[in-house]
Tab-separated table of C-alpha atoms in Angstrom:
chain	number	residue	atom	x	y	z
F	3	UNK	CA	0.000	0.000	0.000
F	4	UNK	CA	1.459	2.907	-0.900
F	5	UNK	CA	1.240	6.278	1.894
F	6	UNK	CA	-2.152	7.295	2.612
F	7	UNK	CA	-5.042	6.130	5.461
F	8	UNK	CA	-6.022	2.298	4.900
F	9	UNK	CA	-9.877	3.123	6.157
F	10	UNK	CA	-11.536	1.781	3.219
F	11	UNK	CA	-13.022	-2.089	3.272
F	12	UNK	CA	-10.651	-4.315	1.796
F	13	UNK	CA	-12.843	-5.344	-1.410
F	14	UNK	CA	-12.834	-9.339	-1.596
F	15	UNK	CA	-10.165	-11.655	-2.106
F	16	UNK	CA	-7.940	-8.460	-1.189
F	17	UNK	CA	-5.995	-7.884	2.522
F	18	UNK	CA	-5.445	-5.261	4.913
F	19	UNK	CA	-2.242	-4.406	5.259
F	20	UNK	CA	-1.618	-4.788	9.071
F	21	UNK	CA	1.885	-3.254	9.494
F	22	UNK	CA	0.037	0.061	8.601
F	23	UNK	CA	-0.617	2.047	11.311
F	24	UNK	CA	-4.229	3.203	10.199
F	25	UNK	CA	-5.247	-0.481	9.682
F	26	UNK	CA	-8.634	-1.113	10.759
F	27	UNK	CA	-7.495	-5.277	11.235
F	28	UNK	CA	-4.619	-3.411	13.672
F	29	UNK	CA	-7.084	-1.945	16.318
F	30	UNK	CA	-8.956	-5.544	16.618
F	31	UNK	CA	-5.912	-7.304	16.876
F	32	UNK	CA	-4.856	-5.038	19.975
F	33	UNK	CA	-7.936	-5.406	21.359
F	34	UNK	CA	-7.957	-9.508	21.038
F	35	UNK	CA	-4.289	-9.394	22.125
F	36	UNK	CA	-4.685	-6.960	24.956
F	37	UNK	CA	-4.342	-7.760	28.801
F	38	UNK	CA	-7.629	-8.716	28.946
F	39	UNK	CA	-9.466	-9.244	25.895
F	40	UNK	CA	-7.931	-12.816	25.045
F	41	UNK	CA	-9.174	-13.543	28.577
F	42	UNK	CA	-12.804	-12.069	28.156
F	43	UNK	CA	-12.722	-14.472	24.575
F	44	UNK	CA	-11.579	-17.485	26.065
F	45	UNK	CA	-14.313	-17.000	28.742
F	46	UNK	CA	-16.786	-16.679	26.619
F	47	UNK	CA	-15.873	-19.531	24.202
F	48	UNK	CA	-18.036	-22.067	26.180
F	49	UNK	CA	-21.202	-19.984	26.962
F	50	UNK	CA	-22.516	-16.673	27.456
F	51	UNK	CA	-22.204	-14.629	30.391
F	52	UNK	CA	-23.763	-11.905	32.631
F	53	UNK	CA	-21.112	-8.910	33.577
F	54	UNK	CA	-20.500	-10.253	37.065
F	55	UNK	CA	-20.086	-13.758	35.947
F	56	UNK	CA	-17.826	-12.756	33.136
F	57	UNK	CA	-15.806	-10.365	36.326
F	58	UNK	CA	-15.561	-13.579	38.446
F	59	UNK	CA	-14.455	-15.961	35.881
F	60	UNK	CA	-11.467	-13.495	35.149
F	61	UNK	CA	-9.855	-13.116	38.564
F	62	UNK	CA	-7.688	-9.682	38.700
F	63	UNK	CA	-9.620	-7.965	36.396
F	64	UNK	CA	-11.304	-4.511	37.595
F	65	UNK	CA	-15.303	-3.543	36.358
F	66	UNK	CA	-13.709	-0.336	34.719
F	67	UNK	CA	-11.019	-2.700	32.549
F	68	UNK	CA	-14.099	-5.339	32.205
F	69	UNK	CA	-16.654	-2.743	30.723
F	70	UNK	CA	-13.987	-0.918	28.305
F	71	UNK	CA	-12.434	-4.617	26.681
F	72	UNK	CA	-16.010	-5.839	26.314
F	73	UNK	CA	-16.805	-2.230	24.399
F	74	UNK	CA	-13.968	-2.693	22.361
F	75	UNK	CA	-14.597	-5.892	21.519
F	76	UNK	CA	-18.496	-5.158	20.934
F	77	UNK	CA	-17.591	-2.410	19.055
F	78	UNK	CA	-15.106	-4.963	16.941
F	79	UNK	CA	-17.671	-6.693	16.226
F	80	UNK	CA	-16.321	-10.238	18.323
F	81	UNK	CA	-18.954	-9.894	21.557
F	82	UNK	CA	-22.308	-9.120	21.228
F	83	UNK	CA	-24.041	-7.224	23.965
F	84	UNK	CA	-27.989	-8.282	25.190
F	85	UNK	CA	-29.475	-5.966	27.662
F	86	UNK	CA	-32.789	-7.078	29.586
F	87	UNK	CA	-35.038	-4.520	30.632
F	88	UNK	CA	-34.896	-5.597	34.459
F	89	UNK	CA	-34.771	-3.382	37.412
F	90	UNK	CA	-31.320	-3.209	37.418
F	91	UNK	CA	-30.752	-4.578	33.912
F	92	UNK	CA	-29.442	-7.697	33.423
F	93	UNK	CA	-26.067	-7.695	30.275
F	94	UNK	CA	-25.315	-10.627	29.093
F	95	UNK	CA	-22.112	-11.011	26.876
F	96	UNK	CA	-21.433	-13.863	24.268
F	97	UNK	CA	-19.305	-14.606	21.045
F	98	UNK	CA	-20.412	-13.463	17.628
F	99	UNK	CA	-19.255	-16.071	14.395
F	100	UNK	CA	-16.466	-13.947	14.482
F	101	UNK	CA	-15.113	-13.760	17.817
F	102	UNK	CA	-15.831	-18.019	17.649
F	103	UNK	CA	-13.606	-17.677	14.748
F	104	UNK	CA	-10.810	-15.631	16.062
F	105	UNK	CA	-11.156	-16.970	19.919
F	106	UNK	CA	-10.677	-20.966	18.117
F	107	UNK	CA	-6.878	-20.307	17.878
F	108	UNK	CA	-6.654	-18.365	20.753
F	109	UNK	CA	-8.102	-21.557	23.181
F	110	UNK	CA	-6.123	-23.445	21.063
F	111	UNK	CA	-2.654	-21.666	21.656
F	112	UNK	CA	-4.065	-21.619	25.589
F	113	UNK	CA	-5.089	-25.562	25.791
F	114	UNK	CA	-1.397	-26.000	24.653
F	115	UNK	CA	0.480	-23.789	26.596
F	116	UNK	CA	-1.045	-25.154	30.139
F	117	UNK	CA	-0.642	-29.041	28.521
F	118	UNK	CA	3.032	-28.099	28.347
F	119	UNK	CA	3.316	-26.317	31.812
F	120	UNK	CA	5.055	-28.178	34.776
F	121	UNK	CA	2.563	-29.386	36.860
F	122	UNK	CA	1.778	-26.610	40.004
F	123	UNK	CA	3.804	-28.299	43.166
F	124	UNK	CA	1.037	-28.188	45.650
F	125	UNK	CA	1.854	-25.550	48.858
């Protein structure tokens, strides 16, 4: 690509070029590969969850970091968001096709990794 912002859609068949710095593909693979988003994605691979289920099954993470990865990733287009019109609203999170897609390798790469580990001693 030659100079220029890369905001266009890439037409079919064609790439993004992800070394640019205005890539689009960039920004949703530092979301997917931030602190928390390939947690919040490998959490959600199995089912959906509610906010506070989604905060407890990711230990260390804070609501504020919580609520701006799963925006992010919303906005990306990976999570979608379901809000029921409860007294206090109920959100529940869950993988589109595409974060299914892009969280497959991700479990993947984290079912191997912890295979490979030396088991925990106990104490």
């Amino acid at each position: 690509m030659m100079g220029g912002v890369q905001r266009r859609q890439a037409e079919a068949g064609e790439r993004y070029d992800v070394f640019h710095t205005d890539c689009p593909a960039r920004d949703v693979v530092d979301h997917v590969t931030s602190r928390w988003g390939v947690w919040v994605l490998i959490s959600l691979r199995s089912k959906d969850l509610r906010f506070y289920e989604l905060r407890e099954s990711i230990q260390g993470i804070s609501e504020k970091m919580l609520a701006q990865t799963l925006r992010a990733l919303v906005q990306d287009g990976l999570v979608w968001r379901e809000v029921e019109p409860t007294t206090p609203p109920q959100v529940t999170y869950g993988l589109t096709e595409f974060g299914r897609d892009i969280g497959e390798p991700l479990t993947e790469l984290f079912d191997r990794i912890t295979q490979r580990l030396s088991p925990r001693s106990a104490g």
